[in-house]
Structure formats: structure tokens, C-alpha cells
Tab-separated table of C-alpha atoms and ligand atoms in Angstrom:
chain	number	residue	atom	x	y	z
A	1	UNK	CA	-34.855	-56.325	20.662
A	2	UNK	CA	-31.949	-58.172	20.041
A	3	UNK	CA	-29.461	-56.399	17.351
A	4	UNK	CA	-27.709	-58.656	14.631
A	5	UNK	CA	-24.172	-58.286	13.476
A	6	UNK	CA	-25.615	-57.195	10.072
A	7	UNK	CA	-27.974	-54.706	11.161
A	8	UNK	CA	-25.564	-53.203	13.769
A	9	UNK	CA	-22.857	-52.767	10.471
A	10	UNK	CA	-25.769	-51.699	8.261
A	11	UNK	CA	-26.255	-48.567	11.073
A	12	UNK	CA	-22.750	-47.754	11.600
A	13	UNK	CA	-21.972	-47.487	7.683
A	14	UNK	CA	-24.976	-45.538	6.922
A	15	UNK	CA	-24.211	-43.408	10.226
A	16	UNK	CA	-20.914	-42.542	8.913
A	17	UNK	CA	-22.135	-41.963	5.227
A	18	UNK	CA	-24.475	-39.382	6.855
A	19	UNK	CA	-21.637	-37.847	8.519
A	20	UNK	CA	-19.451	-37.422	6.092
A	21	UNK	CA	-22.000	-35.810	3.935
A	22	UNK	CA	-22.773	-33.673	6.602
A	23	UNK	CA	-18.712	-32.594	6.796
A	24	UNK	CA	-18.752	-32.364	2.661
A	25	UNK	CA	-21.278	-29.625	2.913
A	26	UNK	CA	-20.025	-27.822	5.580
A	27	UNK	CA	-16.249	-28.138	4.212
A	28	UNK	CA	-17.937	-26.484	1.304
A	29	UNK	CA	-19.491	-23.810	2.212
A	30	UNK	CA	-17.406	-22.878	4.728
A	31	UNK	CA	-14.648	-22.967	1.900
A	32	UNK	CA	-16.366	-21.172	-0.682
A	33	UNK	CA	-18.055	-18.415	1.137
A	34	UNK	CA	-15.357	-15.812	0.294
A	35	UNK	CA	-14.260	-16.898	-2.719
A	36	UNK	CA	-15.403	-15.287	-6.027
A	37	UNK	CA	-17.878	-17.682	-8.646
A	38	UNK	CA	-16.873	-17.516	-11.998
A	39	UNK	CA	-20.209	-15.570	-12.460
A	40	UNK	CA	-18.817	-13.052	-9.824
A	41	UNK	CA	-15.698	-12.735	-11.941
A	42	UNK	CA	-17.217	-12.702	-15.181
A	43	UNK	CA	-19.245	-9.642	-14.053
A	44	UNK	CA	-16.970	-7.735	-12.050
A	45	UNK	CA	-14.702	-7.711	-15.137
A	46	UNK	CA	-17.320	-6.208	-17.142
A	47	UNK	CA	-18.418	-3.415	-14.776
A	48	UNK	CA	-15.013	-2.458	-14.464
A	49	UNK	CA	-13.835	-2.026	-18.238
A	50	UNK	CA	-17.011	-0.201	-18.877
A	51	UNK	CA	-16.325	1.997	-15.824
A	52	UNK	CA	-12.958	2.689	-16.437
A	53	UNK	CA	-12.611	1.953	-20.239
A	54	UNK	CA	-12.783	6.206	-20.751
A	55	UNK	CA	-11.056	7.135	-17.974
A	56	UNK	CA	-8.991	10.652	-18.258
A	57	UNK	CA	-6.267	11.067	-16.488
A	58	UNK	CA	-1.862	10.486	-16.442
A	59	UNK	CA	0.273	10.716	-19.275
A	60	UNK	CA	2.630	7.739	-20.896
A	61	UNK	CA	5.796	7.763	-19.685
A	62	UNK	CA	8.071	9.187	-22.383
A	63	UNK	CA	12.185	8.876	-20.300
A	64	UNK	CA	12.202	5.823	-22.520
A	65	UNK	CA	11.304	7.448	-25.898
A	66	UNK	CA	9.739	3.976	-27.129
A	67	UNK	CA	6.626	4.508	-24.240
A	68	UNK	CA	5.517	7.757	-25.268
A	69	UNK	CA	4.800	6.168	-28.640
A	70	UNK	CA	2.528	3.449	-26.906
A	71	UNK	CA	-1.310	4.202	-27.822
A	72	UNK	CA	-2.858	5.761	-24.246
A	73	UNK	CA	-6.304	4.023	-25.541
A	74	UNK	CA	-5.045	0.979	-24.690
A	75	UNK	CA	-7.105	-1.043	-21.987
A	76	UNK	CA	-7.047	-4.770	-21.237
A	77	UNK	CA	-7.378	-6.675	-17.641
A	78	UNK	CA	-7.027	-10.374	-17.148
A	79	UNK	CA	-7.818	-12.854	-14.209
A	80	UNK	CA	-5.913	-16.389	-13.835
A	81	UNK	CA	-7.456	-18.517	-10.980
A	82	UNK	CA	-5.002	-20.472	-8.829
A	83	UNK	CA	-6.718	-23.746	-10.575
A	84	UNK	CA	-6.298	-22.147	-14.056
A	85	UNK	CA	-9.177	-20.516	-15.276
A	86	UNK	CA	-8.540	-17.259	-17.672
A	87	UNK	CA	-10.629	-14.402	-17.815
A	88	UNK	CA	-9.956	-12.240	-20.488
A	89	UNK	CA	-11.323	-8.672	-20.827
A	90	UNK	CA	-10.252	-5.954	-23.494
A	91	UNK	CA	-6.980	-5.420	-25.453
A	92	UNK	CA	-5.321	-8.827	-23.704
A	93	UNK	CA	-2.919	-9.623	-26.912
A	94	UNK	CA	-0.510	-6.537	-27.341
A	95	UNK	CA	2.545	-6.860	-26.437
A	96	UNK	CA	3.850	-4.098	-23.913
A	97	UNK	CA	6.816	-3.195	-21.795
A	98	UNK	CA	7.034	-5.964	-18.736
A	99	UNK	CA	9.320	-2.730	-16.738
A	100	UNK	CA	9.730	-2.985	-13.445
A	101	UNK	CA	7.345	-5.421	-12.844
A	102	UNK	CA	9.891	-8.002	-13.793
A	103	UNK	CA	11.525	-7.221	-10.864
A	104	UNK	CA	9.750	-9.055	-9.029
A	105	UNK	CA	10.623	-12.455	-11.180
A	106	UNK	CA	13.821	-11.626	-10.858
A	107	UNK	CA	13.278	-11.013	-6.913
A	108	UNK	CA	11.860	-14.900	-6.721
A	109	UNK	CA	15.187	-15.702	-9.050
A	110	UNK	CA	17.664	-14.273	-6.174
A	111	UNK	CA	15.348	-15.998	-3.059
A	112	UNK	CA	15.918	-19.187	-5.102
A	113	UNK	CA	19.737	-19.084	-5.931
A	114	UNK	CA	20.163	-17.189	-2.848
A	115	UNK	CA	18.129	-17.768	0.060
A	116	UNK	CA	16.186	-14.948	1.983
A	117	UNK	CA	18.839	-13.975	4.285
A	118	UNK	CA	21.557	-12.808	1.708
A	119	UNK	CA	18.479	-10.990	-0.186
A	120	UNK	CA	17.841	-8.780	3.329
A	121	UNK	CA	21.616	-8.564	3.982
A	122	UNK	CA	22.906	-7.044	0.967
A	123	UNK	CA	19.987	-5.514	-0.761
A	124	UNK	CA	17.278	-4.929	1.946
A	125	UNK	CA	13.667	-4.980	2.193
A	126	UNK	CA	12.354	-1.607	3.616
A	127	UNK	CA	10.506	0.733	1.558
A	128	UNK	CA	12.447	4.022	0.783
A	129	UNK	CA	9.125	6.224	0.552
A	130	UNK	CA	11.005	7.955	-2.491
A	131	UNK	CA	10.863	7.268	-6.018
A	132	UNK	CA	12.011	3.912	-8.197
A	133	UNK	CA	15.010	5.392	-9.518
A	134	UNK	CA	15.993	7.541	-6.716
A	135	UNK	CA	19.979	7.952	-5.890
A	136	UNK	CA	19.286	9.871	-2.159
A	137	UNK	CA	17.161	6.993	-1.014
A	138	UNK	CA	20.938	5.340	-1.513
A	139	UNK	CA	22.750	7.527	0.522
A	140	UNK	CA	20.464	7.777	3.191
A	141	UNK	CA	20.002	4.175	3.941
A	142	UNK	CA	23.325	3.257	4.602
A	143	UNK	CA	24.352	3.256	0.881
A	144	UNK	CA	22.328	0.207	0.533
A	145	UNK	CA	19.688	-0.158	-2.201
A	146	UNK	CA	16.890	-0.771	0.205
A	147	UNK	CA	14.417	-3.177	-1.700
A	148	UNK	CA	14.793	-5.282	-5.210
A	149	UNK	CA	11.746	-3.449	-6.322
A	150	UNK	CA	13.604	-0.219	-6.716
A	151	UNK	CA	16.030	0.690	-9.583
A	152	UNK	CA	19.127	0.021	-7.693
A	153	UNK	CA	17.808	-2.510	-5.407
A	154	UNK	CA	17.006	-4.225	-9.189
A	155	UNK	CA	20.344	-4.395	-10.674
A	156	UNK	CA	21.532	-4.906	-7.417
A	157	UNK	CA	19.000	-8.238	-7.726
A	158	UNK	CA	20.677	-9.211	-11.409
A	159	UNK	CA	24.576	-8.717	-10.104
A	160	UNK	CA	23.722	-11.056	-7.328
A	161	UNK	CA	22.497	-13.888	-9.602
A	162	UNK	CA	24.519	-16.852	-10.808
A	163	UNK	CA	26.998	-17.221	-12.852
A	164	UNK	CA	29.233	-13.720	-12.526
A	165	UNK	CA	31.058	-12.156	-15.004
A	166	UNK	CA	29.253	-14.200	-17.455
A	167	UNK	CA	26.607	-12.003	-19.405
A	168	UNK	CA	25.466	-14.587	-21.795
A	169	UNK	CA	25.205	-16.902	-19.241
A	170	UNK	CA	23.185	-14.974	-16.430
A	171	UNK	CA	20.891	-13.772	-19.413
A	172	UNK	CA	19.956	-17.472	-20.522
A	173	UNK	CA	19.004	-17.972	-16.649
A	174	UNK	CA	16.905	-15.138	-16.607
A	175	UNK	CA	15.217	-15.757	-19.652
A	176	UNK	CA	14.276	-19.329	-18.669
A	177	UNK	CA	12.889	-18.042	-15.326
A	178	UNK	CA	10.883	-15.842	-16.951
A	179	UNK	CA	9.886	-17.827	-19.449
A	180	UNK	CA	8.612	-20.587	-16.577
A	181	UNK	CA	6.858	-17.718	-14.828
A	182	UNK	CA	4.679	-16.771	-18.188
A	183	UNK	CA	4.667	-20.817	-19.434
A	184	UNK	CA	5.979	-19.678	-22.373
A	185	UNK	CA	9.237	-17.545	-24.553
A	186	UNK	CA	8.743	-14.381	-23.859
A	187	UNK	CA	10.766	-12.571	-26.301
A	188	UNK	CA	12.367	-9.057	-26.022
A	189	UNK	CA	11.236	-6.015	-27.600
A	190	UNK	CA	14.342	-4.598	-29.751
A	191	UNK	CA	12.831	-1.794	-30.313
A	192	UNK	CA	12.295	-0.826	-26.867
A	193	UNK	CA	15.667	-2.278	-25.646
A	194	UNK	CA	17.425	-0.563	-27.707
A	195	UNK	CA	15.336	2.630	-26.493
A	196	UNK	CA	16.194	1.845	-23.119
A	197	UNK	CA	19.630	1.310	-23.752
A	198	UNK	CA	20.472	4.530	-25.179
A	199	UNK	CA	18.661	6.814	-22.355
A	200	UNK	CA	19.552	4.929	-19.080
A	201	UNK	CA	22.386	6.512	-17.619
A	202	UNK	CA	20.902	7.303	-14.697
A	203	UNK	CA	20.953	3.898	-13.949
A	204	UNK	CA	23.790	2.869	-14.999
A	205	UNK	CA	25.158	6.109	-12.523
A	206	UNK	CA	23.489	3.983	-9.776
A	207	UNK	CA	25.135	0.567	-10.898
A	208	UNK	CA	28.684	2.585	-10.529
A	209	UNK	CA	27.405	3.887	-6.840
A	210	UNK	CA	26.678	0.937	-6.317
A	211	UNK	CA	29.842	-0.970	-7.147
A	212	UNK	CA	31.702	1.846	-5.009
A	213	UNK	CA	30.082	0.886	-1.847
A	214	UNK	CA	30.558	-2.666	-2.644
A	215	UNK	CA	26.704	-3.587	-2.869
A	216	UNK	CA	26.840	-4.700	-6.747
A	217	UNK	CA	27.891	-8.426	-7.233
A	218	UNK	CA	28.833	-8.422	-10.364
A	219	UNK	CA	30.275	-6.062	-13.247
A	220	UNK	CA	28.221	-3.212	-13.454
A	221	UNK	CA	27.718	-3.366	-17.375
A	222	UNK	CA	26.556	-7.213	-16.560
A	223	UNK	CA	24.038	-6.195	-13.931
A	224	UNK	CA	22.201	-3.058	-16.249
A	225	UNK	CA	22.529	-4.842	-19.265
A	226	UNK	CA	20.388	-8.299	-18.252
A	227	UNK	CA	18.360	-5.384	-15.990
A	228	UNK	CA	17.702	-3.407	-19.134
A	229	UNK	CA	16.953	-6.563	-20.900
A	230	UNK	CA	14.258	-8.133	-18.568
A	231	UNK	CA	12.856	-4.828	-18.109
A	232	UNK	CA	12.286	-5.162	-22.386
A	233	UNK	CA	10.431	-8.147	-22.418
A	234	UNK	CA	7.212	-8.033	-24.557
A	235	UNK	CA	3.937	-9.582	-22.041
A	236	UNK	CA	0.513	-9.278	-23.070
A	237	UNK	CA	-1.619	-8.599	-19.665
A	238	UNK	CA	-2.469	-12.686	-20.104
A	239	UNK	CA	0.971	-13.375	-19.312
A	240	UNK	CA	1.460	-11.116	-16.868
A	241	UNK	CA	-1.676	-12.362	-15.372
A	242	UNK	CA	-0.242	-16.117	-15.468
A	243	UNK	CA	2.881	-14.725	-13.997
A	244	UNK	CA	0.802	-13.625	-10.686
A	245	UNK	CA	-1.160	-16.273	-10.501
A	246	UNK	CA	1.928	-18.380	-10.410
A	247	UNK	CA	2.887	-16.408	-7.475
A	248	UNK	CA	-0.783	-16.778	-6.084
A	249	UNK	CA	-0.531	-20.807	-6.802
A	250	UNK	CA	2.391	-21.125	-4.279
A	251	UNK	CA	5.005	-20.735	-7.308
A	252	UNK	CA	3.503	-23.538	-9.449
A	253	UNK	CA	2.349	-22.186	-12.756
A	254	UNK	CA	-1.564	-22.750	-12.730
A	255	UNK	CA	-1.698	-23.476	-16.821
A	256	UNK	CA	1.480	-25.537	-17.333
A	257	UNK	CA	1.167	-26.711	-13.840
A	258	UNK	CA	5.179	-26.699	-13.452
A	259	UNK	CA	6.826	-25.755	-10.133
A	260	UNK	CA	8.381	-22.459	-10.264
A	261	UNK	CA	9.451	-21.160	-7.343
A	262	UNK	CA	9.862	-22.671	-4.042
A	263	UNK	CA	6.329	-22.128	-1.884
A	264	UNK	CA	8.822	-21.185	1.066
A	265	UNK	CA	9.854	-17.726	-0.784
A	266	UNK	CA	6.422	-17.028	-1.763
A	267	UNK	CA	5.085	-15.144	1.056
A	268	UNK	CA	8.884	-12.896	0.739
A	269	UNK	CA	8.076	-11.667	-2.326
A	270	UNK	CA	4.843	-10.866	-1.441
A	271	UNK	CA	6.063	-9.047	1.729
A	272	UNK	CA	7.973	-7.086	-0.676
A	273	UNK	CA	5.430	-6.471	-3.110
A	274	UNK	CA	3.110	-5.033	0.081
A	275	UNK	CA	6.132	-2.692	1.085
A	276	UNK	CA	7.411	-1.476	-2.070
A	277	UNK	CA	5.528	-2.471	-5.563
A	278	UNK	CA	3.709	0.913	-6.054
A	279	UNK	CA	6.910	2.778	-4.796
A	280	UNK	CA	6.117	5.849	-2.574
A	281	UNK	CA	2.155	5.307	-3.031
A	282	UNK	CA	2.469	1.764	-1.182
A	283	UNK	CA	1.338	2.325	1.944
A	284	UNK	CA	-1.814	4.536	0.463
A	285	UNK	CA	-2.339	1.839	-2.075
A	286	UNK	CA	-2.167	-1.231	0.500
A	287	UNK	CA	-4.721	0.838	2.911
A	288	UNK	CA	-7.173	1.553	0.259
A	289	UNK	CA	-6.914	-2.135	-1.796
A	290	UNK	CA	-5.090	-4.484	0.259
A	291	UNK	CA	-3.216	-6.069	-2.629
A	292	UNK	CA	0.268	-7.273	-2.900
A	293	UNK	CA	1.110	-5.699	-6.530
A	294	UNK	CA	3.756	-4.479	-8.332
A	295	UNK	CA	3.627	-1.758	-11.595
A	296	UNK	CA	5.860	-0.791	-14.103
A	297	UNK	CA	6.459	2.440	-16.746
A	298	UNK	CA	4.780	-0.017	-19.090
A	299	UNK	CA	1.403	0.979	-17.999
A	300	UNK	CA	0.790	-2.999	-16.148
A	301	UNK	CA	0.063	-3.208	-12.946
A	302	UNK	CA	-0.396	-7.518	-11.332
A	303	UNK	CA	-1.997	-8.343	-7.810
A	304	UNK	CA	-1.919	-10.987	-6.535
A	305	UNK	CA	-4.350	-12.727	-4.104
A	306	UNK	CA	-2.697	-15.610	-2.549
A	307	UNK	CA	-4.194	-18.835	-3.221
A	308	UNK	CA	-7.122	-17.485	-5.444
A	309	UNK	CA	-5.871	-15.501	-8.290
A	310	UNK	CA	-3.628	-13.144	-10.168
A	311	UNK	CA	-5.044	-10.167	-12.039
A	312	UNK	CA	-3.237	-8.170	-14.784
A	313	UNK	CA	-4.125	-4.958	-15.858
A	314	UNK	CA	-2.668	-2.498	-18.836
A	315	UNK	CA	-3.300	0.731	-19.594
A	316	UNK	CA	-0.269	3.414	-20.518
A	317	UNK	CA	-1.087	6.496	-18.708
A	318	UNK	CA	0.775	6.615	-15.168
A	319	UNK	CA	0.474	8.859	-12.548
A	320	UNK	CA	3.468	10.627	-10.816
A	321	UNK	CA	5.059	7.973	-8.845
A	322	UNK	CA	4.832	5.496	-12.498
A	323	UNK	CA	1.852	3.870	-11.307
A	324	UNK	CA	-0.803	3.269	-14.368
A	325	UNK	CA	-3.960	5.544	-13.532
A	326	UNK	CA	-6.543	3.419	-14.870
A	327	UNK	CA	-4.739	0.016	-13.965
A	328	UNK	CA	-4.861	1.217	-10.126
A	329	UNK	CA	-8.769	1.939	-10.576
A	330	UNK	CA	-9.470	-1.251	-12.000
A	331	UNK	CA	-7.939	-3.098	-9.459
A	332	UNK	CA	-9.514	-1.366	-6.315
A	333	UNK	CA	-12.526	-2.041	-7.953
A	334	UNK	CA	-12.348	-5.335	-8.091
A	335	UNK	CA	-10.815	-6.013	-4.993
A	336	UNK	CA	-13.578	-4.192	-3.261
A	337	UNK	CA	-16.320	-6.052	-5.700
A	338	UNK	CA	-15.080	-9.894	-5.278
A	339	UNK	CA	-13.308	-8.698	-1.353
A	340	UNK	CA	-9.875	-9.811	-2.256
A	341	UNK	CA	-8.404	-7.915	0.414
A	342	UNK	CA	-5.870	-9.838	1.901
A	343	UNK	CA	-6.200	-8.392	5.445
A	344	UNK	CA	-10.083	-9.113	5.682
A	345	UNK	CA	-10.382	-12.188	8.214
A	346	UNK	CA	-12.169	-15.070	6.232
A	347	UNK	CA	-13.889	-17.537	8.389
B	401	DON	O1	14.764	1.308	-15.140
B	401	DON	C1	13.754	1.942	-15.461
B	401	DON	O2	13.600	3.120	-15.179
B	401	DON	C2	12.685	1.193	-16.240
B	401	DON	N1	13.285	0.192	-17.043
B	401	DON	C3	11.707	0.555	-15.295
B	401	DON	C4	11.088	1.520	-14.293
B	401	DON	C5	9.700	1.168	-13.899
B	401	DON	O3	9.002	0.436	-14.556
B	401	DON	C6	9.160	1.851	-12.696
B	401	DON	N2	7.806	1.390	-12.422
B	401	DON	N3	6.741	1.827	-12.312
């Protein structure tokens, strides 16, 4: 049989039309396997604030008088895809104490001014294995903070940002990163500022040890005042949520879809987060849950899961190393429930 010009293009196009179907559904499902459904989400959420929603257990943290006036009842997680989808569950409105979780904004602040290399060289990114606000961890290290998610690693974060000696200056910069990072103002709790203010001389005794080993960059009043500051921001666990997604979108904010953070610095911060954001319960907490994540006094706790999601949880009541109690719970069970562990092998 002899084969026409036509028929021989009618084969080839329908050929490759069957192919690339073919490759559609296999790019598919080989894409989607691990990744949650919305249904999965949806679910998980639920089963975990009904598990967890009476949990006993920790105690506000009360250093900063305005915390130990937080109500304990308080419960609320969120989800934000990496595409932009919001899953709300609980009390996802109130306003609470961002702490040291904005430590890590400021963290992706420093990488950007800064690059990674004068991060590591003058502030360091080893876990100490003590707690946040610890002054040995200091002295044994080579009088060197250690990591940005620490108290002195933090303020050592703030003093190296631009401008210097400029307080109203290096506060509007911080603000707007923040502000980026949420995709919208954030505003700061007075109330709780002031709070802060008036009870943190143990920190600003750390700024001064600081300065006298010549690892603060700036004045030390400059440094814990913006560092007091960002640690009063108000965040509902929706922003916070936004704020790790933004991490887990490659530093583009998912909802206002604006770039951030350089995608180069990403997978720093979240080296840091691994080694440091649950303080001296790191390593138990990356064993059990696999989670980059950082907490704060607050009672949040974020993960993030790179290229899927970022989940926000609040709840006051922390546990000795100023981890929230029920926030940890919630998030190893949903990391175990939609297998967001970053070191399981997807294929
Ligand atoms: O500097 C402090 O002690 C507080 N502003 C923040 C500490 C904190 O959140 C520790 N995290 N769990």
C-alpha cells in the first residue's frame, strides 16, 4: 500500500497527540502523588483541632508581663499553599506576639543586604544546644552569637542591617520587609512593646557583650530597640502562615504574588530554621517531624514545607525551652497525616 503525504502527516500528528497525553498523565501523577488534596488538608485540619483543641499542658510565658495576660484557651492553625490557597481553622484573627519568630524575617533581611557569607562570618550558624537568651552559649563559642535565631545572634541580625546609626531609618526597612513577608502593615502592639521594653535587660546585657567583643554592628540601643520592636508586631496565625508560605514559595508571597526574598537565600534560612528554630529541642523536633520551623514566647510556631506550604499554629502555653505545647502537637500531626517530612524521598 502506497502511503500519501496526507495520511503519513495525519499518523504522525495523531502519534504525537497520543504521546503527549500519555506524558500529561504520567507528569501528573507522578507530580501529585505526594502532595496533599485540598480534601486531605481540609480534613487533617479538622482532626487535629479536635485532637488537640483541649490539650493540658505548659504555661504562658509571663518574663514579658503582657504574655501571661494572653488567654491559654486560645487555639487557631492555618495552611497557605505555595499557589495560594488558605485554610483557616480556629481562633485565626487575634492578634498575638510575632517573638522570635520574626527572627527569621529579619534573618532573610541580613542574607539580602548582606549576602550569606558575612551572615556565617560574624554571626554564625551552629546551634548552641542552650537556651534563646543564653549569655554562656556566648562565651563558649568564641564570643560569637552562634545563630540569628538566638537572642544575641538576633540583635546581632538588626545591628548588621542597613543604614547604621540611624534608628528611624533601619526601623522603616524592617517594617516594610515585614510588611512584604505578611502582604500587608503589620502594626506593633504598644502594649506589649512597651512591656517588653521595660523588662529586657537581659538582652540589652547581651547587646553590651556583644559590642565588647566587637560582634554588634551598630549602637547597641539601635540594635534592641528595632529587635524589641519586630519582636512586638501583632500577626494573626493567617499572617504568619502567609509569611511561611512565602518562604515555602521560593520568597515570592503566594497571595500578593510579589517577590520577597531572593530564591538563592531560601534554602539558608531554612538550614537555619532546621538547626536552631525550636532552640535546644531542634534536633528532637527535626527527628520526630522533619520540619524547618521556628517558635516564639508568643505561643506561634510556622513550618514550612518547601514548595508546598506554610502552616501557622497559635496556642500560648510553651513548654520549657519556649516552644508552644499544643502548636508542636499540631504540627507533628499533620506532618505525619499529609507526610510533609522534608527528608522522606518523593519519587
Ligand atoms: O527577646 C525575647 O526574649 C523575646 N522578645 C523573644 C523570645 C522568644 O520568642 C523565644 N522563642 N521561643
Amino acid at each position: 500500500m502506497k502511503i500519501t503525504k496526507p495520511i503519513l502527516k495525519q499518523s504522525v500528528l495523531g502519534g504525537l497527540v497520543v504521546l503527549s497525553l500519555i506524558s500529561i498523565v504520567f507528569f501528573s501523577f507522578t507530580q501529585n502523588k505526594d502532595k496533599a488534596t485540598e480534601e486531605d488538608i481540609k480534613a487533617a485540619l479538622k482532626e487535629a483541632y479536635d485532637k488537640f483543641k483541649t490539650l493540658k499542658g505548659g504555661k504562658n510565658a509571663d518574663y514579658i508581663p503582657y504574655l501571661a495576660k494572653v488567654d491559654s484557651t486560645f487555639y487557631g492553625i492555618v495552611i497557605v499553599t505555595a499557589d495560594g490557597k488558605v485554610y483557616p481553622m480556629g481562633e485565626t484573627k487575634y492578634e498575638f506576639g510575632i517573638e522570635s519568630i520574626s527572627k527569621v524575617f529579619t534573618l532573610a533581611q541580613a542574607l539580602q543586604e548582606r549576602g550569606g557569607k558575612v551572615v556565617m562570618d560574624s554571626i554564625g550558624v551552629n546551634a548552641t544546644g542552650l537556651p534563646f537568651n543564653s549569655v554562656q552559649a556566648i562565651e563558649i563559642q568564641g564570643q560569637q552569637p552562634q545563630n540569628p535565631l538566638v537572642n544575641a545572634g538576633a540583635i546581632a541580625t538588626v545591628s548588621l542591617l542597613e543604614p547604621k546609626n540611624n534608628q528611624e531609618a533601619k526601623w522603616a526597612k524592617v517594617q516594610k520587609n515585614f510588611n512584604r513577608f505578611a502582604g500587608r502593615d503589620l502594626k506593633v502592639i504598644d502594649e506589649l512593646y512597651k512591656s517588653e521594653a521595660a523588662t529586657d535587660q537581659h538582652n540589652e546585657a547581651i547587646a553590651l557583650l556583644l559590642k565588647s567583643y566587637n560582634r554588634l554592628f551598630d549602637k547597641p540601643a539601635i540594635a534592641i530597640d528595632v529587635y524589641t520592636k519586630q519582636c512586638s508586631f501583632g500577626v494573626n496565625a493567617k499572617d504568619l502562615a502567609v509569611m511561611a508560605a512565602t518562604l515555602a514559595n521560593n520568597g515570592v508571597n503566594p497571595l500578593t504574588k510579589e517577590k520577597v526574598v531572593d530564591p538563592k537565600h531560601i534554602p539558608q534560612i531554612l538550614a537555619v530554621m532546621s538547626t536552631a528554630g525550636l532552640y535546644e529541642t531542634t534536633g528532637e523536633w527535626m527527628f520526630k517531624v522533619g520540619l524547618p520551623s521556628k517558635s516564639g514566647v508568643g505561643g506561634g510556631i510556622i513550618s514550612v514545607v518547601p514548595g508546598q506550604m506554610g502552616i501557622a499554629v497559635f496556642a500560648p502555653p510553651l513548654d520549657k525551652a519556649g516552644n508552644s505545647v499544643k502548636a508542636q502537637k499540631t504540627i507533628e500531626f499533620l506532618a505525619d497525616k499529609l507526610k510533609l517530612n522534608v527528608f522522606t524521598a518523593r519519587n
